[in-house]
Amino acid sequence: MIDKQSPIPIYHQLEEQIKAKIENGEYKPGDSLPSEREYAEQLNISRMTVRQAITNLVNERYLHRIKGKGTFITEQKLEQNLNGLTSFTEDMKARGMEPGNRLINFEIIPANQSIAEQLHIAEHAPIYEIKRIRLAENIPMALERTYIPANLIKGLTDNIVQNSIYQYIESKLALKIGKASQIFEATIANEEEIEYLEIPELSPVLFIKRTTQLEDGTTFEVVKSSYRADRYKFMFDLERQ
C-alpha cells in the first residue's frame, strides 16, 4: 500500500515495493511489469508518479524497457566481493547456488615464454592447460583458461578440474594458498567467448588475469577469465592510505 501521509515521496515508496517483489521472487527475471495505468488505478496515484518510479528502477537496472512491448524484470547480476581469495566454486556455494564446470580442454603442454615467465618456471617446462566454462545454476558465467606447473601441482585429473582445484590443492596436497594479484580489463567478446558464453556479438566482457601464489610465495597458477558483463559484477572495499 502507498502511504500518502508519509514524508517519503510516493514514487520512492513504489520503487521500494517493486524492489521488494523482485528480491523476494514474486517478480521473476523476464516477467512483464504491470503497466503505468494499472499501477495508477490500483494505487490511486498519478501516472507521472508511476513513470518516475519505473524510470528510476530502469536506471538502477532492476527493470528494462522493450519498445512496443513494455517493461520487464531484469536478470540481476551476481556480485563477487574481491576482498578475499576464493575460488569460483567456493563463491557460488556461499551464495547457495549450484556451481558447475563444462570442461573444454585439459592437457599437459610445454610452457611458452610468456606463461613460463609469469609462473617463474623454465620455458618448455610441463604445465597443465585447462579451459573450462564456469556455470552457476547451469548458466554460463565465465570462460576460464588456467595454467598450472605440472611439476608443482601433481596428480590433476579431469574429475578434479571439473570441481574445485583449490580444494584439491589444500585438502589433498596439503599446500596452503596464500595470495593473488589480479588485473581487470573491459573488452568486447571475441568469437570463442561469444560461442562458449552464449552471448550476442559485440557483447562486453570483463577480462581478469589472476596470478596466485602459495603461502611460501611460489606461483602456482595463472588464470585468464572472461566474465559475462550482463551477469556479473565485482565489488571492492577501498581504504584511504
Coordinates of N, CA and C in Angstrom, one line a residue:
M1 N 0.8 -1.2 0.0 CA 0.0 0.0 0.0 C 0.9 1.3 0.0
I2 N 0.3 2.3 -0.6 CA 1.0 3.6 -0.6 C 0.5 4.5 0.5
D3 N 1.4 5.0 1.4 CA 1.0 5.9 2.5 C 1.2 7.4 2.0
K4 N 0.1 8.0 1.6 CA 0.1 9.4 1.1 C 0.4 10.4 2.2
Q5 N 0.3 10.0 3.5 CA 0.7 10.9 4.6 C 2.1 10.8 5.0
S6 N 2.8 9.9 4.4 CA 4.2 9.7 4.8 C 5.1 10.8 4.2
P7 N 6.2 11.2 4.9 CA 7.1 12.2 4.3 C 8.0 11.6 3.2
I8 N 7.9 10.2 3.1 CA 8.7 9.6 2.0 C 7.9 9.8 0.7
P9 N 8.5 10.3 -0.4 CA 7.8 10.5 -1.6 C 7.1 9.3 -2.2
I10 N 6.0 9.5 -2.8 CA 5.2 8.3 -3.2 C 5.9 7.5 -4.3
Y11 N 6.7 8.2 -5.2 CA 7.4 7.4 -6.2 C 8.4 6.5 -5.6
H12 N 9.0 7.0 -4.5 CA 10.1 6.2 -3.8 C 9.4 5.0 -3.1
Q13 N 8.2 5.2 -2.5 CA 7.5 4.1 -1.9 C 7.2 3.0 -2.9
L14 N 6.8 3.4 -4.1 CA 6.5 2.5 -5.2 C 7.8 1.7 -5.6
E15 N 8.9 2.5 -5.7 CA 10.1 1.8 -6.1 C 10.5 0.7 -5.1
E16 N 10.4 1.0 -3.8 CA 10.7 0.1 -2.8 C 9.8 -1.2 -2.8
Q17 N 8.5 -0.9 -3.1 CA 7.6 -2.1 -3.2 C 8.0 -3.0 -4.4
I18 N 8.3 -2.4 -5.5 CA 8.7 -3.2 -6.7 C 10.0 -3.9 -6.4
K19 N 11.0 -3.2 -5.8 CA 12.2 -3.9 -5.5 C 12.0 -5.1 -4.6
A20 N 11.1 -4.9 -3.6 CA 10.9 -6.0 -2.6 C 10.3 -7.2 -3.3
K21 N 9.4 -7.0 -4.3 CA 8.8 -8.1 -5.0 C 9.8 -8.8 -5.9
I22 N 10.8 -8.0 -6.4 CA 11.9 -8.6 -7.2 C 12.8 -9.5 -6.3
E23 N 13.1 -8.9 -5.2 CA 14.1 -9.6 -4.3 C 13.5 -10.8 -3.6
N24 N 12.1 -10.8 -3.4 CA 11.5 -12.0 -2.7 C 11.0 -13.0 -3.7
G25 N 11.2 -12.7 -5.0 CA 10.9 -13.7 -6.1 C 9.5 -13.6 -6.6
E26 N 8.7 -12.7 -6.1 CA 7.4 -12.6 -6.6 C 7.4 -12.1 -8.1
Y27 N 8.3 -11.2 -8.4 CA 8.6 -10.8 -9.7 C 9.9 -11.5 -10.2
K28 N 9.8 -12.3 -11.2 CA 11.0 -13.0 -11.6 C 11.6 -12.4 -12.9
P29 N 12.9 -12.7 -13.1 CA 13.5 -12.2 -14.3 C 12.8 -12.5 -15.6
G30 N 12.5 -11.5 -16.4 CA 11.8 -11.8 -17.7 C 10.3 -11.5 -17.5
D31 N 9.8 -11.4 -16.3 CA 8.4 -11.1 -16.1 C 8.0 -9.7 -16.6
S32 N 6.8 -9.5 -17.1 CA 6.4 -8.2 -17.6 C 5.8 -7.5 -16.4
L33 N 6.2 -6.2 -16.2 CA 5.7 -5.4 -15.1 C 4.3 -4.9 -15.5
P34 N 3.4 -4.7 -14.5 CA 2.1 -4.1 -14.8 C 2.3 -2.7 -15.4
S35 N 1.4 -2.3 -16.2 CA 1.5 -1.0 -16.9 C 1.4 0.2 -16.0
E36 N 1.8 1.3 -16.4 CA 1.7 2.6 -15.6 C 0.2 2.8 -15.3
R37 N -0.7 2.6 -16.2 CA -2.1 2.8 -16.0 C -2.6 1.8 -14.9
E38 N -2.2 0.6 -14.9 CA -2.6 -0.4 -13.9 C -2.1 0.0 -12.5
Y39 N -0.9 0.4 -12.4 CA -0.4 0.9 -11.1 C -1.1 2.1 -10.6
A40 N -1.3 3.1 -11.5 CA -2.0 4.3 -11.2 C -3.4 4.0 -10.7
E41 N -4.1 3.2 -11.3 CA -5.5 2.9 -10.9 C -5.6 2.0 -9.7
Q42 N -4.7 1.1 -9.5 CA -4.6 0.2 -8.4 C -4.3 1.0 -7.1
L43 N -3.3 1.9 -7.2 CA -2.8 2.6 -6.0 C -3.4 4.0 -5.9
N44 N -4.2 4.4 -6.9 CA -4.8 5.8 -6.8 C -3.8 6.9 -6.8
I45 N -2.8 6.7 -7.7 CA -1.8 7.8 -7.8 C -1.6 8.1 -9.3
S46 N -0.9 9.2 -9.6 CA -0.8 9.7 -10.9 C 0.1 8.8 -11.8
R47 N -0.1 8.8 -13.1 CA 0.8 8.0 -14.0 C 2.2 8.6 -14.0
M48 N 2.2 9.9 -13.8 CA 3.6 10.6 -13.8 C 4.4 10.1 -12.6
T49 N 3.7 9.9 -11.5 CA 4.5 9.4 -10.3 C 4.9 7.9 -10.6
V50 N 4.1 7.1 -11.2 CA 4.4 5.7 -11.5 C 5.6 5.7 -12.5
R51 N 5.5 6.6 -13.5 CA 6.6 6.7 -14.5 C 7.9 7.1 -13.9
Q52 N 7.9 8.0 -12.9 CA 9.2 8.4 -12.3 C 9.8 7.2 -11.5
A53 N 8.9 6.4 -10.8 CA 9.4 5.2 -10.1 C 10.0 4.2 -11.0
I54 N 9.3 3.9 -12.1 CA 9.8 2.9 -13.1 C 11.0 3.4 -13.7
T55 N 11.1 4.7 -14.1 CA 12.3 5.2 -14.8 C 13.5 5.1 -13.8
N56 N 13.3 5.3 -12.6 CA 14.4 5.2 -11.6 C 14.9 3.8 -11.5
L57 N 14.0 2.8 -11.5 CA 14.3 1.4 -11.5 C 15.0 0.9 -12.7
V58 N 14.6 1.5 -13.9 CA 15.3 1.2 -15.1 C 16.7 1.7 -15.0
N59 N 16.9 2.9 -14.5 CA 18.3 3.5 -14.4 C 19.1 2.7 -13.4
E60 N 18.5 2.1 -12.4 CA 19.2 1.2 -11.5 C 19.4 -0.2 -12.0
R61 N 18.8 -0.5 -13.2 CA 19.0 -1.8 -13.8 C 18.2 -2.9 -13.1
Y62 N 17.1 -2.5 -12.4 CA 16.2 -3.5 -11.9 C 15.2 -3.9 -13.0
L63 N 14.9 -2.9 -13.9 CA 14.0 -3.1 -14.9 C 14.6 -2.7 -16.3
H64 N 14.0 -3.2 -17.4 CA 14.4 -2.7 -18.7 C 13.2 -2.6 -19.6
R65 N 13.2 -1.7 -20.5 CA 12.1 -1.5 -21.4 C 12.4 -2.1 -22.8
I66 N 11.4 -2.7 -23.4 CA 11.5 -3.1 -24.8 C 10.4 -2.4 -25.6
K67 N 10.9 -1.6 -26.6 CA 10.0 -0.7 -27.3 C 8.8 -1.5 -27.9
G68 N 7.6 -1.1 -27.7 CA 6.4 -1.7 -28.2 C 5.9 -2.9 -27.5
K69 N 6.7 -3.3 -26.4 CA 6.3 -4.5 -25.7 C 6.0 -4.2 -24.2
G70 N 6.8 -3.3 -23.6 CA 6.6 -3.0 -22.2 C 7.8 -3.0 -21.4
T71 N 7.6 -3.1 -20.1 CA 8.8 -3.0 -19.1 C 8.9 -4.4 -18.4
F72 N 10.1 -4.9 -18.3 CA 10.4 -6.2 -17.8 C 11.4 -6.3 -16.7
I73 N 11.3 -7.3 -15.9 CA 12.2 -7.5 -14.8 C 13.6 -8.0 -15.3
T74 N 14.6 -7.3 -14.9 CA 16.0 -7.6 -15.4 C 16.6 -8.7 -14.6
E75 N 17.4 -9.6 -15.2 CA 18.2 -10.6 -14.5 C 19.2 -9.9 -13.7
Q76 N 19.2 -10.1 -12.4 CA 20.2 -9.4 -11.5 C 21.6 -10.0 -11.6
K77 N 22.6 -9.2 -11.7 CA 24.0 -9.7 -11.8 C 24.5 -10.3 -10.5
L78 N 25.3 -11.3 -10.6 CA 26.0 -11.9 -9.4 C 27.1 -10.9 -9.0
E79 N 27.1 -10.6 -7.7 CA 28.2 -9.7 -7.2 C 29.2 -10.5 -6.5
Q80 N 30.5 -10.3 -6.9 CA 31.6 -11.0 -6.2 C 32.4 -10.0 -5.4
N81 N 32.6 -10.2 -4.1 CA 33.4 -9.4 -3.3 C 34.9 -9.8 -3.5
L82 N 35.7 -8.9 -3.9 CA 37.1 -9.3 -4.3 C 38.1 -9.0 -3.1
N83 N 37.6 -8.9 -1.9 CA 38.4 -8.6 -0.8 C 39.0 -9.8 -0.2
G84 N 38.6 -11.0 -0.6 CA 39.2 -12.3 -0.1 C 39.5 -13.1 -1.3
L85 N 40.4 -14.1 -1.1 CA 40.8 -15.0 -2.2 C 40.0 -16.3 -2.1
T86 N 39.0 -16.4 -3.0 CA 38.2 -17.6 -3.1 C 38.1 -18.1 -4.5
S87 N 37.8 -19.4 -4.6 CA 37.6 -19.9 -6.0 C 36.1 -19.7 -6.4
F88 N 35.9 -19.9 -7.7 CA 34.6 -19.7 -8.3 C 33.6 -20.6 -7.6
T89 N 34.0 -21.9 -7.4 CA 33.2 -22.9 -6.7 C 32.8 -22.5 -5.3
E90 N 33.8 -22.0 -4.6 CA 33.5 -21.6 -3.2 C 32.6 -20.4 -3.2
D91 N 32.8 -19.5 -4.1 CA 31.9 -18.3 -4.2 C 30.5 -18.6 -4.5
M92 N 30.2 -19.5 -5.4 CA 28.9 -19.9 -5.8 C 28.2 -20.6 -4.6
K93 N 28.9 -21.5 -4.0 CA 28.3 -22.3 -2.8 C 28.0 -21.4 -1.7
A94 N 28.8 -20.3 -1.5 CA 28.5 -19.3 -0.4 C 27.2 -18.6 -0.7
R95 N 26.8 -18.5 -2.0 CA 25.6 -17.8 -2.4 C 24.4 -18.8 -2.3
G96 N 24.7 -20.0 -2.1 CA 23.6 -21.0 -2.1 C 23.2 -21.4 -3.5
M97 N 24.2 -21.2 -4.5 CA 23.9 -21.6 -5.9 C 24.7 -22.8 -6.2
E98 N 24.3 -23.5 -7.2 CA 24.9 -24.7 -7.7 C 26.0 -24.4 -8.7
P99 N 27.3 -24.6 -8.3 CA 28.4 -24.3 -9.3 C 28.6 -25.5 -10.2
G100 N 29.1 -25.2 -11.4 CA 29.4 -26.3 -12.3 C 30.5 -25.9 -13.3
N101 N 31.0 -26.9 -14.0 CA 32.1 -26.6 -15.0 C 31.8 -27.4 -16.2
R102 N 32.1 -26.9 -17.3 CA 32.0 -27.6 -18.6 C 33.4 -27.6 -19.1
L103 N 34.1 -28.8 -19.0 CA 35.5 -28.9 -19.4 C 35.6 -28.9 -21.0
I104 N 36.4 -28.0 -21.5 CA 36.6 -27.9 -22.9 C 37.9 -28.6 -23.3
N105 N 39.0 -28.3 -22.5 CA 40.3 -28.9 -22.8 C 41.1 -29.0 -21.5
F106 N 41.8 -30.2 -21.4 CA 42.7 -30.4 -20.3 C 43.8 -31.3 -20.8
E107 N 45.0 -30.7 -20.8 CA 46.2 -31.4 -21.3 C 47.5 -30.8 -20.7
I108 N 48.6 -31.6 -20.8 CA 49.9 -31.1 -20.4 C 50.6 -30.7 -21.6
I109 N 51.1 -29.4 -21.6 CA 51.8 -28.8 -22.7 C 53.1 -28.2 -22.2
P110 N 54.0 -27.9 -23.1 CA 55.2 -27.1 -22.7 C 54.9 -25.7 -22.6
A111 N 55.4 -25.0 -21.5 CA 55.1 -23.6 -21.3 C 55.8 -22.7 -22.3
N112 N 55.0 -21.8 -22.9 CA 55.7 -20.9 -23.8 C 56.4 -19.8 -22.9
Q113 N 57.1 -18.9 -23.6 CA 57.9 -18.0 -22.9 C 57.1 -17.1 -21.9
S114 N 56.0 -16.6 -22.4 CA 55.2 -15.7 -21.6 C 54.6 -16.3 -20.4
I115 N 54.0 -17.5 -20.5 CA 53.4 -18.2 -19.4 C 54.6 -18.6 -18.4
A116 N 55.7 -19.1 -18.9 CA 56.8 -19.5 -18.1 C 57.3 -18.4 -17.2
E117 N 57.4 -17.2 -17.8 CA 57.8 -16.0 -17.0 C 56.9 -15.7 -15.9
Q118 N 55.6 -15.8 -16.2 CA 54.5 -15.5 -15.2 C 54.5 -16.5 -14.1
L119 N 54.8 -17.8 -14.4 CA 54.8 -18.8 -13.4 C 56.2 -19.0 -12.8
H120 N 57.2 -18.3 -13.3 CA 58.6 -18.4 -12.8 C 59.1 -19.8 -12.9
I121 N 58.9 -20.4 -14.1 CA 59.5 -21.7 -14.4 C 60.2 -21.6 -15.7
A122 N 60.9 -22.7 -16.0 CA 61.7 -22.7 -17.2 C 60.8 -22.7 -18.5
E123 N 61.2 -22.1 -19.5 CA 60.4 -22.2 -20.8 C 60.4 -23.7 -21.2
H124 N 59.3 -24.1 -21.7 CA 59.1 -25.5 -22.2 C 58.9 -26.5 -21.0
A125 N 58.9 -26.0 -19.8 CA 58.6 -26.9 -18.6 C 57.1 -27.3 -18.8
P126 N 56.8 -28.5 -18.3 CA 55.4 -29.0 -18.5 C 54.4 -28.2 -17.6
I127 N 53.3 -27.9 -18.2 CA 52.2 -27.2 -17.4 C 50.9 -27.8 -17.8
Y128 N 49.9 -27.8 -16.9 CA 48.6 -28.1 -17.2 C 47.9 -26.9 -17.9
E129 N 47.3 -27.1 -19.0 CA 46.4 -26.1 -19.6 C 45.0 -26.6 -19.5
I130 N 44.2 -25.8 -18.8 CA 42.8 -26.1 -18.5 C 41.9 -25.1 -19.1
K131 N 41.0 -25.4 -19.9 CA 40.0 -24.5 -20.4 C 38.6 -25.0 -20.0
R132 N 37.8 -24.2 -19.3 CA 36.5 -24.6 -18.9 C 35.6 -23.5 -18.8
I133 N 34.3 -23.8 -18.9 CA 33.2 -22.8 -18.8 C 32.7 -22.9 -17.3
R134 N 32.7 -21.8 -16.6 CA 32.2 -21.8 -15.2 C 30.7 -21.5 -15.3
L135 N 30.0 -22.4 -14.6 CA 28.5 -22.3 -14.6 C 27.9 -22.0 -13.2
A136 N 26.8 -21.2 -13.2 CA 26.0 -21.0 -12.0 C 24.6 -21.4 -12.3
E137 N 24.1 -22.4 -11.6 CA 22.7 -22.9 -11.9 C 22.6 -23.3 -13.4
N138 N 23.7 -23.8 -13.9 CA 23.8 -24.3 -15.3 C 23.8 -23.2 -16.3
I139 N 24.0 -22.0 -15.9 CA 24.1 -20.8 -16.8 C 25.6 -20.4 -17.0
P140 N 26.1 -20.3 -18.2 CA 27.5 -19.9 -18.4 C 27.8 -18.5 -17.8
M141 N 28.8 -18.4 -17.0 CA 29.1 -17.2 -16.4 C 30.5 -16.7 -16.8
A142 N 31.4 -17.6 -17.1 CA 32.8 -17.2 -17.4 C 33.5 -18.3 -18.2
L143 N 34.4 -17.9 -19.1 CA 35.3 -18.7 -19.8 C 36.6 -18.6 -19.2
E144 N 37.2 -19.7 -18.7 CA 38.4 -19.7 -17.9 C 39.5 -20.5 -18.5
R145 N 40.7 -19.9 -18.6 CA 41.9 -20.6 -19.1 C 42.9 -20.6 -18.0
T146 N 43.3 -21.8 -17.5 CA 44.2 -21.9 -16.4 C 45.5 -22.6 -16.7
Y147 N 46.6 -22.1 -16.2 CA 47.9 -22.7 -16.5 C 48.6 -22.9 -15.1
I148 N 48.9 -24.2 -14.9 CA 49.5 -24.7 -13.6 C 50.7 -25.5 -13.9
P149 N 51.8 -25.3 -13.1 CA 53.0 -26.1 -13.3 C 52.8 -27.5 -12.9
A150 N 53.0 -28.4 -13.9 CA 52.7 -29.9 -13.6 C 53.7 -30.5 -12.6
N151 N 54.9 -29.9 -12.5 CA 55.9 -30.5 -11.5 C 55.6 -30.0 -10.1
L152 N 54.8 -29.0 -10.0 CA 54.5 -28.5 -8.6 C 53.1 -29.0 -8.1
I153 N 52.1 -28.9 -8.9 CA 50.8 -29.4 -8.6 C 50.5 -30.7 -9.3
K154 N 50.8 -31.8 -8.6 CA 50.8 -33.1 -9.3 C 49.5 -33.8 -9.1
G155 N 49.2 -34.6 -10.1 CA 48.0 -35.5 -9.9 C 46.7 -35.0 -10.4
L156 N 46.7 -33.8 -11.1 CA 45.4 -33.3 -11.5 C 44.8 -34.3 -12.5
T157 N 43.5 -34.4 -12.5 CA 42.7 -35.3 -13.4 C 41.5 -34.5 -13.9
D158 N 40.9 -35.1 -14.9 CA 39.6 -34.5 -15.5 C 38.6 -34.3 -14.4
N159 N 38.5 -35.2 -13.5 CA 37.4 -35.1 -12.4 C 37.7 -34.0 -11.5
I160 N 39.0 -33.8 -11.1 CA 39.4 -32.8 -10.2 C 39.2 -31.4 -10.8
V161 N 39.6 -31.2 -12.0 CA 39.4 -29.9 -12.6 C 38.0 -29.5 -13.0
Q162 N 37.1 -30.5 -12.9 CA 35.7 -30.2 -13.1 C 35.0 -29.9 -11.8
N163 N 35.8 -29.9 -10.7 CA 35.3 -29.5 -9.4 C 36.1 -28.3 -8.9
S164 N 36.7 -28.4 -7.8 CA 37.5 -27.3 -7.2 C 39.0 -27.6 -7.2
I165 N 39.8 -27.0 -8.0 CA 41.2 -27.2 -7.9 C 41.8 -26.7 -6.6
Y166 N 41.3 -25.6 -6.1 CA 41.8 -25.0 -4.8 C 41.5 -26.0 -3.7
Q167 N 40.4 -26.7 -3.7 CA 40.1 -27.7 -2.6 C 41.1 -28.8 -2.7
Y168 N 41.4 -29.3 -3.9 CA 42.4 -30.4 -4.1 C 43.7 -30.0 -3.6
I169 N 44.1 -28.8 -4.0 CA 45.5 -28.3 -3.6 C 45.6 -28.3 -2.1
E170 N 44.6 -27.7 -1.4 CA 44.7 -27.6 0.1 C 44.4 -28.8 0.8
S171 N 43.4 -29.6 0.4 CA 42.9 -30.8 1.1 C 43.8 -32.0 0.8
K172 N 44.1 -32.2 -0.5 CA 44.8 -33.4 -0.9 C 46.3 -33.3 -0.9
L173 N 46.8 -32.1 -1.4 CA 48.2 -31.9 -1.4 C 48.8 -31.2 -0.2
A174 N 47.9 -30.8 0.7 CA 48.2 -30.1 2.0 C 49.1 -28.9 1.7
L175 N 48.8 -28.1 0.6 CA 49.5 -26.9 0.4 C 48.6 -25.7 0.7
K176 N 49.2 -24.7 1.2 CA 48.4 -23.5 1.7 C 48.4 -22.4 0.6
I177 N 47.2 -22.0 0.1 CA 47.2 -21.0 -0.8 C 47.3 -19.6 -0.1
G178 N 48.2 -18.8 -0.6 CA 48.5 -17.5 0.1 C 47.7 -16.3 -0.4
K179 N 48.2 -15.8 -1.6 CA 47.6 -14.5 -2.1 C 47.6 -14.5 -3.6
A180 N 47.0 -13.5 -4.2 CA 46.9 -13.4 -5.6 C 46.9 -11.9 -6.0
S181 N 47.3 -11.7 -7.2 CA 47.2 -10.4 -7.8 C 46.3 -10.5 -9.1
Q182 N 45.5 -9.5 -9.3 CA 44.6 -9.5 -10.4 C 44.6 -8.2 -11.3
I183 N 44.5 -8.4 -12.6 CA 44.4 -7.3 -13.5 C 43.0 -7.3 -14.2
F184 N 42.3 -6.2 -14.2 CA 41.0 -6.2 -14.8 C 41.0 -5.4 -16.1
E185 N 40.2 -5.8 -17.0 CA 40.1 -5.1 -18.3 C 38.7 -5.3 -18.9
A186 N 38.1 -4.2 -19.3 CA 36.8 -4.3 -20.0 C 37.0 -4.4 -21.5
T187 N 36.4 -5.4 -22.2 CA 36.7 -5.6 -23.6 C 35.4 -6.1 -24.3
I188 N 35.5 -6.3 -25.6 CA 34.4 -6.9 -26.3 C 34.7 -8.3 -26.6
A189 N 33.7 -9.2 -26.5 CA 33.8 -10.6 -26.6 C 34.4 -11.0 -28.0
N190 N 35.3 -11.9 -28.0 CA 35.8 -12.5 -29.2 C 35.0 -13.7 -29.6
E191 N 35.3 -14.3 -30.8 CA 34.5 -15.4 -31.3 C 34.3 -16.5 -30.3
E192 N 35.4 -16.9 -29.7 CA 35.4 -18.0 -28.7 C 34.5 -17.7 -27.5
E193 N 34.6 -16.5 -27.0 CA 33.8 -16.1 -25.9 C 32.3 -16.0 -26.2
I194 N 32.0 -15.6 -27.4 CA 30.6 -15.5 -27.9 C 30.0 -16.9 -27.9
E195 N 30.8 -17.8 -28.5 CA 30.3 -19.2 -28.6 C 30.1 -19.9 -27.2
Y196 N 31.1 -19.8 -26.4 CA 31.1 -20.6 -25.1 C 30.2 -19.9 -24.1
L197 N 30.1 -18.6 -24.1 CA 29.3 -17.9 -23.1 C 27.9 -17.7 -23.5
E198 N 27.6 -18.0 -24.8 CA 26.3 -17.9 -25.4 C 25.7 -16.5 -25.3
I199 N 26.5 -15.6 -25.8 CA 26.2 -14.2 -25.8 C 26.2 -13.6 -27.2
P200 N 25.5 -12.5 -27.5 CA 25.5 -11.9 -28.8 C 26.8 -11.3 -29.2
E201 N 27.0 -11.1 -30.5 CA 28.2 -10.4 -31.0 C 28.3 -9.0 -30.4
L202 N 29.5 -8.5 -30.2 CA 29.8 -7.2 -29.6 C 29.4 -7.0 -28.2
S203 N 29.1 -8.2 -27.5 CA 28.8 -8.1 -26.1 C 30.0 -7.7 -25.3
P204 N 29.9 -6.9 -24.2 CA 31.0 -6.6 -23.3 C 31.3 -7.8 -22.4
V205 N 32.6 -8.0 -22.1 CA 33.0 -9.0 -21.1 C 34.0 -8.3 -20.2
L206 N 34.1 -8.9 -19.0 CA 35.1 -8.4 -18.0 C 36.3 -9.4 -18.0
F207 N 37.4 -9.0 -18.5 CA 38.6 -9.9 -18.6 C 39.4 -9.7 -17.3
I208 N 39.8 -10.8 -16.7 CA 40.6 -10.8 -15.5 C 41.7 -11.8 -15.6
K209 N 42.9 -11.3 -15.3 CA 44.1 -12.2 -15.2 C 44.5 -12.3 -13.8
R210 N 44.5 -13.5 -13.2 CA 44.9 -13.7 -11.8 C 46.2 -14.5 -11.8
T211 N 47.1 -14.1 -11.0 CA 48.3 -14.8 -10.7 C 48.3 -15.1 -9.2
T212 N 48.4 -16.4 -8.9 CA 48.2 -16.9 -7.5 C 49.4 -17.6 -6.9
Q213 N 49.7 -17.3 -5.7 CA 50.8 -17.9 -5.0 C 50.4 -18.7 -3.8
L214 N 51.3 -19.7 -3.5 CA 51.2 -20.5 -2.3 C 51.6 -19.6 -1.1
E215 N 51.4 -20.1 0.1 CA 51.8 -19.3 1.2 C 53.3 -19.0 1.3
D216 N 54.1 -19.9 0.7 CA 55.6 -19.7 0.7 C 56.0 -18.8 -0.4
G217 N 55.1 -18.2 -1.2 CA 55.4 -17.3 -2.3 C 55.6 -17.9 -3.6
T218 N 55.5 -19.3 -3.7 CA 55.6 -19.9 -5.0 C 54.4 -19.7 -5.9
T219 N 54.6 -19.2 -7.1 CA 53.5 -19.0 -8.0 C 53.0 -20.4 -8.5
F220 N 51.7 -20.7 -8.4 CA 51.2 -22.0 -8.8 C 50.1 -21.9 -9.9
E221 N 49.7 -20.7 -10.2 CA 48.7 -20.7 -11.3 C 48.6 -19.3 -12.0
V222 N 48.3 -19.3 -13.2 CA 47.9 -18.1 -14.0 C 46.5 -18.4 -14.6
V223 N 45.6 -17.6 -14.3 CA 44.2 -17.8 -14.8 C 43.8 -16.6 -15.6
K224 N 43.3 -16.8 -16.8 CA 42.7 -15.8 -17.6 C 41.2 -16.1 -17.8
S225 N 40.4 -15.2 -17.3 CA 38.9 -15.4 -17.2 C 38.2 -14.3 -17.9
S226 N 37.2 -14.7 -18.7 CA 36.3 -13.7 -19.3 C 34.9 -13.9 -18.8
Y227 N 34.4 -12.9 -18.0 CA 33.1 -13.0 -17.3 C 32.1 -12.2 -18.1
R228 N 30.9 -12.7 -18.2 CA 29.8 -12.1 -18.8 C 29.5 -10.8 -18.1
A229 N 29.5 -9.6 -18.8 CA 29.2 -8.4 -18.1 C 27.7 -8.2 -17.8
D230 N 26.9 -9.0 -18.5 CA 25.5 -8.9 -18.2 C 25.0 -9.8 -17.1
R231 N 26.0 -10.6 -16.5 CA 25.6 -11.5 -15.5 C 26.4 -11.3 -14.2
Y232 N 27.5 -10.5 -14.3 CA 28.5 -10.5 -13.2 C 28.9 -9.1 -12.9
K233 N 29.1 -8.8 -11.7 CA 29.8 -7.5 -11.3 C 30.7 -7.8 -10.1
F234 N 31.6 -6.9 -9.9 CA 32.6 -7.1 -8.8 C 32.6 -5.9 -7.9
M235 N 32.9 -6.2 -6.6 CA 32.8 -5.2 -5.6 C 34.1 -5.2 -4.8
F236 N 34.6 -3.9 -4.6 CA 35.8 -3.8 -3.8 C 35.5 -2.9 -2.6
D237 N 36.2 -3.1 -1.5 CA 36.3 -2.2 -0.4 C 37.6 -1.5 -0.4
L238 N 37.6 -0.1 -0.5 CA 38.8 0.6 -0.6 C 39.1 1.4 0.6
E239 N 40.3 1.5 1.1 CA 40.6 2.2 2.3 C 41.7 3.2 2.0
R240 N 41.5 4.5 2.4 CA 42.4 5.5 2.1 C 43.7 5.3 2.9
Q241 N 44.8 5.4 2.3 CA 46.1 5.1 2.9 C 46.6 6.4 3.5

